[in-house]
Each structure stands twice: as C-alpha cells, then as structure tokens.
Amino acid sequence: MTPDPNGPRKVTVLGAGSWGTTFAKVLADAAADAGAQRTVCLWGRDPESMQRIAREHRNDRYVPEIELPETLEYSSDLRSALAGADLVVAAIPAQSLRAQLGAAASYVEPEAVILSLAKGLESGTGLRMTQVIAQVLAEHTQRTTEEWARRTCVLSGPNLAMEIAREEPTASVVAATAHDTAAWVARCCAAPYFRPYTNTDVIGTEIGGLVKNVIALCVGICDGRGYGDNSKASVMTRGLAETTRLALALGGDLTTLSGLSGMGDLVATCSSSLSRNHTAGRLLGAGLSLEQVQDAMTQTAEGIKSAPAVLALARHHGVDMPITEAVVSVLRNDVPVHELAPRLLGRDLKSEGNSA
C-alpha cells in the first residue's frame, strides 16, 4: 500500500528522551508550518513523567528550558498512542530497541511506515537498527521481514538534540529503500529550522551514523588526554576513512559517507560538548573508569555498547578499522588509556590515495 500522499494523519514517537522529545517538536512544528491536520503523539514509559510534560509543555529532564508545541499530545499507553498512527518513529536507545519495540509491535498499524532515529549496532547480533525493527515487527505481525524492511526508514545527520530543540538551523537525511517513502517521511518533518534531504542508501546512512559514535569516543579521549587539534583532526579524518571502508563492504554508497550522515554527523559529534559520546570519551581520557563514566552520565553514549559490535562486524568482513580497534581495547581494559595514542592511526605506512 502506498502511503497517503497528503502525509500521515498521525505520527507517534516512541521514546521521550532528548532526541525523541526534540523530534516530536520538529514534527509538530512541521505540521503547523505546512498547515497539515496531523496528530503528533509522544510516548514515554513513565506515566507520571508524561503527565508532567503534558501539563507543563516542557521536558526539563532531557531538553531543559524548551517550550514544547501546544498541539503535541502525550501518552504512556502504547495501545492508545499507536492507534491510527501511520508513521511510527522509534527514538529508543539501540540496545533497548528490540525489547521495547517488541512490547509495542502488536499495536503498530499494519500499513504503518517506521522511522528509526537510533544510531547503533545491536550487541550480540551485529544488526543495524532498521534490521532489528523489521525482524521484530515480522515476529509479531502478519508481514514478513522483507515487507517491514521496505516500510522502514532511517534518519541521520548532524542532529545534536539541544541545538535542534533551540531551533538552530540543521539539515539531515531520511533514507529508505524506496525514494517515494523517504520523500513522504521527509515532507512531514520539514520544519522551518530542520531541512531533511533524502537518499536510498539505508546501509551507508546507518553505518555513518553509528560508527561516528565510536570515533567521537576516541576524539573525546584525545581531549581528555590534552591532545591538540592536529590529533583530533587526524582521528576524525582517518575515522571517516574506516567508516567508509565498512559501509562499502556492506553495500553502502561512497557518496553517502561524504554527506550529512557521514562527514556531517562525524564533525558535529566529534566537535561538540553536547555529544554524549564525546563527553564519555573525554571522561575516559581524564582517567575515569568505564563504570565511573557510565555512572556520571544521565543519558546513553551509544558508542560504548556499539564499539565491540562494530569491530566484530568489521572483522567478519575483513575491514581494517584501527581506531575502532583501539577504542575497544580501552573499553575492555586491554590497553590503558595513556597507551592509546600509538594505536590510533595504524602502523603500516601507505599512500592515502583517492579512496578510503
């Protein structure tokens, strides 16, 4: 079934963290700007929190001091939140996605399009988030994994939630296997301050969005160790090269990695103090243990859990990723953080060449 050309009648965002709340705001603002008669519902697990957000039109735990649109609706009940939603946005951390989507799957409308906001690889399976979504929904519905894969999109790019919540201009990418599906989703999240582009390279878009978290951990470690801009620029550049190698090995497109979901996302995540992964890396570089870092952070740094899965996937496909390997060695306590530097850029001397 082709999605309604007028756009979704109802959009439900699953996950009321910083990015889920911010993206719900984007959707509501986009609908208002387009004059669309569209319901946007933000779902969160905690009834008390959702009631407070609905009452105050603020989610100060995750996006402090941001006024949310009056038109937004809120729910902690999956059945009612998903009833009639022809676009479902999964804003759930990567390692929680399977369980939380499994609980919601039986309430998802059979003709719904799914948009993934998560950036990570699932630990244990090494699956990308769109793969997890298609697999879980197929297990709980009458549609096959292949059918759900065609109805599942991913949004990625330089998307630091607080900057978007403050309505600072941002561009992003919606990727789906069918361009019409990507364009349909892009139109409903095109707010005055949020510009979505489209492509059909789901693999490259996802790989760019998830590997940059690992590279951002490394850049954060460099900051924590007091290394200068040369070191960080070198890690970012070679990090993009190894990200590109992995994406190409999996069937991604080279041009995707030079765009918003590749270089753009990498630059933002590696450079900003708002980046969770950069923050986690900086704390590691300053000498905190991994347990202390996780205790100190109020939100998930996806790169910590995804890094070993990224390395396993790279090794399975014979892809050399020295920066990722070095980060994983630190996370596993195989290498002290002060010995990281010699491992970052690889030891074999070779031409940079014209490719990754």
GROMACS .gro file of C-alpha atoms in nm:
model
  356
    1MET     CA    1   0.000   0.000   0.000
    2THR     CA    2   0.130   0.346  -0.094
    3PRO     CA    3   0.139   0.596   0.195
    4ASP     CA    4  -0.126   0.869   0.185
    5PRO     CA    5   0.010   1.140  -0.050
    6ASN     CA    6  -0.114   1.404   0.193
    7GLY     CA    7   0.119   1.269   0.459
    8PRO     CA    8   0.045   1.083   0.780
    9ARG     CA    9  -0.272   1.159   0.973
   10LYS     CA   10  -0.100   1.064   1.297
   11VAL     CA   11   0.265   1.030   1.394
   12THR     CA   12   0.369   0.859   1.715
   13VAL     CA   13   0.719   0.900   1.856
   14LEU     CA   14   0.825   0.614   2.083
   15GLY     CA   15   1.074   0.743   2.339
   16ALA     CA   16   1.061   1.068   2.534
   17GLY     CA   17   1.433   1.122   2.582
   18SER     CA   18   1.619   1.420   2.439
   19TRP     CA   19   1.606   1.319   2.073
   20GLY     CA   20   1.255   1.172   2.086
   21THR     CA   21   1.116   1.484   2.254
   22THR     CA   22   1.302   1.713   2.016
   23PHE     CA   23   1.190   1.522   1.708
   24ALA     CA   24   0.829   1.527   1.827
   25LYS     CA   25   0.866   1.907   1.845
   26VAL     CA   26   1.009   1.909   1.491
   27LEU     CA   27   0.713   1.705   1.365
   28ALA     CA   28   0.457   1.931   1.536
   29ASP     CA   29   0.628   2.246   1.407
   30ALA     CA   30   0.650   2.097   1.056
   31ALA     CA   31   0.278   2.017   1.058
   32ALA     CA   32   0.193   2.368   1.174
   33ASP     CA   33   0.417   2.524   0.908
   34ALA     CA   34   0.255   2.314   0.635
   35GLY     CA   35  -0.097   2.371   0.764
   36ALA     CA   36  -0.142   1.993   0.792
   37GLN     CA   37  -0.418   1.842   1.004
   38ARG     CA   38  -0.192   1.594   1.179
   39THR     CA   39  -0.175   1.450   1.528
   40VAL     CA   40   0.172   1.413   1.679
   41CYS     CA   41   0.191   1.196   1.991
   42LEU     CA   42   0.496   1.149   2.213
   43TRP     CA   43   0.501   0.824   2.408
   44GLY     CA   44   0.711   0.760   2.719
   45ARG     CA   45   0.715   0.470   2.964
   46ASP     CA   46   0.665   0.664   3.286
   47PRO     CA   47   0.303   0.784   3.337
   48GLU     CA   48   0.398   1.045   3.595
   49SER     CA   49   0.665   1.198   3.371
   50MET     CA   50   0.435   1.208   3.070
   51GLN     CA   51   0.158   1.370   3.273
   52ARG     CA   52   0.401   1.636   3.394
   53ILE     CA   53   0.526   1.706   3.041
   54ALA     CA   54   0.167   1.734   2.917
   55ARG     CA   55   0.082   1.974   3.197
   56GLU     CA   56   0.392   2.193   3.168
   57HIS     CA   57   0.466   2.156   2.793
   58ARG     CA   58   0.831   2.103   2.889
   59ASN     CA   59   1.062   1.807   2.933
   60ASP     CA   60   1.321   1.968   3.157
   61ARG     CA   61   1.498   1.641   3.232
   62TYR     CA   62   1.610   1.599   2.871
   63VAL     CA   63   1.555   1.930   2.689
   64PRO     CA   64   1.559   2.193   2.966
   65GLU     CA   65   1.403   2.535   2.911
   66ILE     CA   66   1.244   2.436   2.581
   67GLU     CA   67   0.875   2.513   2.534
   68LEU     CA   68   0.702   2.230   2.351
   69PRO     CA   69   0.421   2.297   2.100
   70GLU     CA   70   0.071   2.321   2.242
   71THR     CA   71  -0.050   2.080   1.974
   72LEU     CA   72   0.168   1.791   2.093
   73GLU     CA   73  -0.012   1.502   2.260
   74TYR     CA   74   0.143   1.277   2.523
   75SER     CA   75   0.082   0.920   2.634
   76SER     CA   76   0.228   0.640   2.843
   77ASP     CA   77  -0.016   0.384   2.697
   78LEU     CA   78   0.118   0.202   2.392
   79ARG     CA   79  -0.218   0.089   2.260
   80SER     CA   80  -0.373   0.435   2.251
   81ALA     CA   81  -0.051   0.605   2.141
   82LEU     CA   82  -0.013   0.379   1.837
   83ALA     CA   83  -0.380   0.355   1.741
   84GLY     CA   84  -0.420   0.509   1.396
   85ALA     CA   85  -0.053   0.609   1.364
   86ASP     CA   86   0.055   0.570   1.001
   87LEU     CA   87   0.409   0.687   1.085
   88VAL     CA   88   0.584   0.544   1.392
   89VAL     CA   89   0.915   0.696   1.498
   90ALA     CA   90   1.145   0.475   1.705
   91ALA     CA   91   1.352   0.706   1.929
   92ILE     CA   92   1.469   0.426   2.155
   93PRO     CA   93   1.833   0.352   2.252
   94ALA     CA   94   1.988   0.086   2.031
   95GLN     CA   95   2.035  -0.180   2.297
   96SER     CA   96   1.677  -0.136   2.426
   97LEU     CA   97   1.510  -0.126   2.086
   98ARG     CA   98   1.433  -0.498   2.047
   99ALA     CA   99   1.261  -0.534   2.385
  100GLN     CA  100   1.069  -0.205   2.375
  101LEU     CA  101   0.958  -0.242   2.015
  102GLY     CA  102   0.856  -0.600   2.088
  103ALA     CA  103   0.619  -0.471   2.356
  104ALA     CA  104   0.472  -0.222   2.109
  105ALA     CA  105   0.465  -0.435   1.794
  106SER     CA  106   0.115  -0.581   1.829
  107TYR     CA  107  -0.027  -0.226   1.842
  108VAL     CA  108   0.154  -0.100   1.531
  109GLU     CA  109  -0.085  -0.042   1.240
  110PRO     CA  110  -0.021  -0.298   0.962
  111GLU     CA  111   0.023  -0.026   0.698
  112ALA     CA  112   0.245   0.199   0.912
  113VAL     CA  113   0.581   0.332   0.799
  114ILE     CA  114   0.856   0.312   1.060
  115LEU     CA  115   1.131   0.572   1.104
  116SER     CA  116   1.438   0.483   1.310
  117LEU     CA  117   1.628   0.755   1.495
  118ALA     CA  118   1.864   0.520   1.683
  119LYS     CA  119   2.232   0.505   1.590
  120GLY     CA  120   2.397   0.180   1.691
  121LEU     CA  121   2.457  -0.187   1.624
  122GLU     CA  122   2.277  -0.440   1.838
  123SER     CA  123   2.514  -0.621   2.072
  124GLY     CA  124   2.520  -0.994   2.012
  125THR     CA  125   2.363  -0.987   1.666
  126GLY     CA  126   2.552  -0.702   1.499
  127LEU     CA  127   2.229  -0.593   1.330
  128ARG     CA  128   2.162  -0.235   1.225
  129MET     CA  129   1.856  -0.072   1.377
  130THR     CA  130   1.642  -0.096   1.063
  131GLN     CA  131   1.720  -0.468   1.055
  132VAL     CA  132   1.617  -0.507   1.418
  133ILE     CA  133   1.293  -0.318   1.353
  134ALA     CA  134   1.198  -0.529   1.051
  135GLN     CA  135   1.283  -0.850   1.232
  136VAL     CA  136   1.089  -0.766   1.549
  137LEU     CA  137   0.779  -0.644   1.368
  138ALA     CA  138   0.776  -0.954   1.148
  139GLU     CA  139   0.780  -1.172   1.458
  140HIS     CA  140   0.469  -1.001   1.598
  141THR     CA  141   0.263  -0.925   1.284
  142GLN     CA  142   0.143  -1.088   0.964
  143ARG     CA  143   0.400  -0.908   0.749
  144THR     CA  144   0.738  -1.058   0.656
  145THR     CA  145   1.078  -0.915   0.748
  146GLU     CA  146   1.123  -0.810   0.385
  147GLU     CA  147   0.792  -0.624   0.382
  148TRP     CA  148   0.875  -0.435   0.702
  149ALA     CA  149   1.223  -0.358   0.568
  150ARG     CA  150   1.064  -0.179   0.272
  151ARG     CA  151   0.848   0.025   0.513
  152THR     CA  152   1.135   0.114   0.747
  153CYS     CA  153   1.342   0.433   0.709
  154VAL     CA  154   1.630   0.585   0.899
  155LEU     CA  155   1.702   0.949   0.981
  156SER     CA  156   2.060   1.050   1.041
  157GLY     CA  157   2.288   1.351   1.023
  158PRO     CA  158   2.440   1.618   1.249
  159ASN     CA  159   2.148   1.603   1.490
  160LEU     CA  160   2.251   1.730   1.832
  161ALA     CA  161   1.915   1.739   2.004
  162MET     CA  162   1.954   2.055   2.213
  163GLU     CA  163   2.059   2.266   1.916
  164ILE     CA  164   1.757   2.149   1.716
  165ALA     CA  165   1.528   2.200   2.017
  166ARG     CA  166   1.655   2.561   2.025
  167GLU     CA  167   1.557   2.582   1.656
  168GLU     CA  168   1.910   2.631   1.530
  169PRO     CA  169   1.921   2.551   1.154
  170THR     CA  170   2.001   2.187   1.085
  171ALA     CA  171   1.998   1.952   0.787
  172SER     CA  172   1.955   1.577   0.798
  173VAL     CA  173   1.893   1.274   0.576
  174VAL     CA  174   1.598   1.035   0.553
  175ALA     CA  175   1.696   0.709   0.384
  176ALA     CA  176   1.464   0.433   0.265
  177THR     CA  177   1.494   0.163   0.001
  178ALA     CA  178   1.220   0.340  -0.198
  179HIS     CA  179   1.271   0.709  -0.269
  180ASP     CA  180   0.898   0.781  -0.251
  181THR     CA  181   0.888   0.651   0.106
  182ALA     CA  182   1.187   0.861   0.210
  183ALA     CA  183   1.034   1.169   0.048
  184TRP     CA  184   0.698   1.107   0.222
  185VAL     CA  185   0.870   1.096   0.561
  186ALA     CA  186   1.093   1.394   0.480
  187ARG     CA  187   0.796   1.613   0.393
  188CYS     CA  188   0.633   1.558   0.731
  189CYS     CA  189   0.945   1.659   0.928
  190ALA     CA  190   1.045   1.962   0.719
  191ALA     CA  191   1.022   2.239   0.978
  192PRO     CA  192   1.145   2.596   0.922
  193TYR     CA  193   1.468   2.514   1.108
  194PHE     CA  194   1.500   2.145   1.007
  195ARG     CA  195   1.582   2.051   0.646
  196PRO     CA  196   1.563   1.679   0.560
  197TYR     CA  197   1.729   1.551   0.243
  198THR     CA  198   1.664   1.200   0.106
  199ASN     CA  199   1.851   0.904  -0.032
  200THR     CA  200   1.801   0.532  -0.089
  201ASP     CA  201   2.124   0.416   0.077
  202VAL     CA  202   1.994   0.282   0.408
  203ILE     CA  203   2.315   0.088   0.477
  204GLY     CA  204   2.553   0.380   0.426
  205THR     CA  205   2.330   0.618   0.617
  206GLU     CA  206   2.312   0.385   0.918
  207ILE     CA  207   2.680   0.293   0.917
  208GLY     CA  208   2.782   0.659   0.905
  209GLY     CA  209   2.553   0.737   1.197
  210LEU     CA  210   2.666   0.455   1.419
  211VAL     CA  211   3.042   0.438   1.360
  212LYS     CA  212   3.082   0.812   1.420
  213ASN     CA  213   2.986   0.742   1.784
  214VAL     CA  214   3.295   0.523   1.818
  215ILE     CA  215   3.516   0.784   1.652
  216ALA     CA  216   3.367   1.052   1.880
  217LEU     CA  217   3.464   0.843   2.182
  218CYS     CA  218   3.820   0.846   2.052
  219VAL     CA  219   3.820   1.221   1.988
  220GLY     CA  220   3.682   1.271   2.338
  221ILE     CA  221   3.965   1.061   2.479
  222CYS     CA  222   4.210   1.282   2.291
  223ASP     CA  223   4.050   1.586   2.457
  224GLY     CA  224   4.067   1.419   2.796
  225ARG     CA  225   4.434   1.344   2.743
  226GLY     CA  226   4.501   1.705   2.645
  227TYR     CA  227   4.592   1.633   2.283
  228GLY     CA  228   4.561   1.922   2.040
  229ASP     CA  229   4.367   1.989   1.724
  230ASN     CA  230   4.612   1.803   1.499
  231SER     CA  231   4.544   1.479   1.683
  232LYS     CA  232   4.167   1.526   1.678
  233ALA     CA  233   4.159   1.624   1.310
  234SER     CA  234   4.372   1.321   1.224
  235VAL     CA  235   4.140   1.086   1.415
  236MET     CA  236   3.830   1.237   1.254
  237THR     CA  237   3.973   1.214   0.903
  238ARG     CA  238   4.100   0.859   0.935
  239GLY     CA  239   3.787   0.769   1.128
  240LEU     CA  240   3.580   0.873   0.828
  241ALA     CA  241   3.805   0.659   0.610
  242GLU     CA  242   3.747   0.345   0.817
  243THR     CA  243   3.374   0.420   0.843
  244THR     CA  244   3.364   0.443   0.464
  245ARG     CA  245   3.551   0.114   0.423
  246LEU     CA  246   3.296  -0.064   0.638
  247ALA     CA  247   2.998   0.095   0.464
  248LEU     CA  248   3.131   0.000   0.121
  249ALA     CA  249   3.199  -0.357   0.233
  250LEU     CA  250   2.836  -0.386   0.341
  251GLY     CA  251   2.699  -0.243   0.017
  252GLY     CA  252   2.675   0.127   0.102
  253ASP     CA  253   2.743   0.415  -0.135
  254LEU     CA  254   3.064   0.617  -0.121
  255THR     CA  255   2.883   0.949  -0.170
  256THR     CA  256   2.665   0.889   0.138
  257LEU     CA  257   2.969   0.898   0.364
  258SER     CA  258   3.082   1.236   0.227
  259GLY     CA  259   2.741   1.381   0.304
  260LEU     CA  260   2.534   1.475   0.607
  261SER     CA  261   2.504   1.125   0.753
  262GLY     CA  262   2.877   1.063   0.711
  263MET     CA  263   3.110   1.359   0.738
  264GLY     CA  264   2.841   1.596   0.867
  265ASP     CA  265   2.739   1.376   1.159
  266LEU     CA  266   3.101   1.290   1.236
  267VAL     CA  267   3.208   1.654   1.259
  268ALA     CA  268   2.917   1.750   1.484
  269THR     CA  269   2.951   1.453   1.718
  270CYS     CA  270   3.329   1.475   1.747
  271SER     CA  271   3.336   1.852   1.798
  272SER     CA  272   3.052   1.931   2.034
  273SER     CA  273   3.037   1.932   2.412
  274LEU     CA  274   2.669   1.837   2.366
  275SER     CA  275   2.775   1.499   2.224
  276ARG     CA  276   2.729   1.215   2.473
  277ASN     CA  277   2.994   1.003   2.306
  278HIS     CA  278   3.248   1.285   2.301
  279THR     CA  279   3.171   1.351   2.669
  280ALA     CA  280   3.213   0.984   2.759
  281GLY     CA  281   3.545   0.970   2.578
  282ARG     CA  282   3.668   1.286   2.746
  283LEU     CA  283   3.591   1.139   3.089
  284LEU     CA  284   3.774   0.819   2.996
  285GLY     CA  285   4.071   1.021   2.876
  286ALA     CA  286   4.073   1.214   3.204
  287GLY     CA  287   4.124   0.888   3.393
  288LEU     CA  288   3.775   0.774   3.495
  289SER     CA  289   3.694   0.406   3.468
  290LEU     CA  290   3.421   0.291   3.232
  291GLU     CA  291   3.194   0.225   3.530
  292GLN     CA  292   3.256   0.575   3.665
  293VAL     CA  293   3.181   0.726   3.324
  294GLN     CA  294   2.852   0.540   3.298
  295ASP     CA  295   2.755   0.644   3.650
  296ALA     CA  296   2.837   1.008   3.572
  297MET     CA  297   2.626   1.024   3.256
  298THR     CA  298   2.250   1.071   3.263
  299GLN     CA  299   2.199   0.961   2.901
  300THR     CA  300   2.325   0.672   2.690
  301ALA     CA  301   2.652   0.703   2.499
  302GLU     CA  302   2.571   0.452   2.225
  303GLY     CA  303   2.932   0.416   2.114
  304ILE     CA  304   3.028   0.235   2.434
  305LYS     CA  305   2.795  -0.057   2.360
  306SER     CA  306   2.823  -0.042   1.982
  307ALA     CA  307   3.203  -0.031   1.952
  308PRO     CA  308   3.263  -0.405   2.011
  309ALA     CA  309   2.980  -0.490   1.769
  310VAL     CA  310   3.127  -0.258   1.506
  311LEU     CA  311   3.468  -0.421   1.544
  312ALA     CA  312   3.320  -0.771   1.519
  313LEU     CA  313   3.130  -0.673   1.203
  314ALA     CA  314   3.445  -0.521   1.052
  315ARG     CA  315   3.650  -0.831   1.123
  316HIS     CA  316   3.377  -1.052   0.977
  317HIS     CA  317   3.401  -0.857   0.652
  318GLY     CA  318   3.779  -0.823   0.657
  319VAL     CA  319   3.772  -0.445   0.706
  320ASP     CA  320   4.066  -0.276   0.880
  321MET     CA  321   3.946  -0.030   1.148
  322PRO     CA  322   4.245   0.063   1.368
  323ILE     CA  323   4.073   0.350   1.552
  324THR     CA  324   3.773   0.135   1.638
  325GLU     CA  325   4.005  -0.143   1.749
  326ALA     CA  326   4.197   0.097   1.973
  327VAL     CA  327   3.878   0.227   2.134
  328VAL     CA  328   3.753  -0.125   2.200
  329SER     CA  329   4.087  -0.213   2.361
  330VAL     CA  330   4.043   0.078   2.603
  331LEU     CA  331   3.681  -0.010   2.677
  332ARG     CA  332   3.781  -0.369   2.754
  333ASN     CA  333   4.072  -0.258   2.973
  334ASP     CA  334   4.313  -0.438   2.742
  335VAL     CA  335   4.506  -0.112   2.689
  336PRO     CA  336   4.547   0.170   2.944
  337VAL     CA  337   4.410   0.495   2.811
  338HIS     CA  338   4.753   0.659   2.827
  339GLU     CA  339   4.882   0.398   2.579
  340LEU     CA  340   4.611   0.468   2.323
  341ALA     CA  341   4.798   0.721   2.109
  342PRO     CA  342   5.036   0.483   1.925
  343ARG     CA  343   4.743   0.263   1.823
  344LEU     CA  344   4.516   0.529   1.678
  345LEU     CA  345   4.626   0.566   1.319
  346GLY     CA  346   4.763   0.222   1.233
  347ARG     CA  347   5.127   0.134   1.187
  348ASP     CA  348   5.155   0.033   0.823
  349LEU     CA  349   5.282   0.319   0.608
  350LYS     CA  350   5.083   0.352   0.290
  351SER     CA  351   4.950   0.601   0.036
  352GLU     CA  352   4.643   0.794   0.141
  353GLY     CA  353   4.528   0.756  -0.218
  354ASN     CA  354   4.197   0.870  -0.357
  355SER     CA  355   3.978   0.624  -0.169
  356ALA     CA  356   3.912   0.515   0.189
   0.00000   0.00000   0.00000
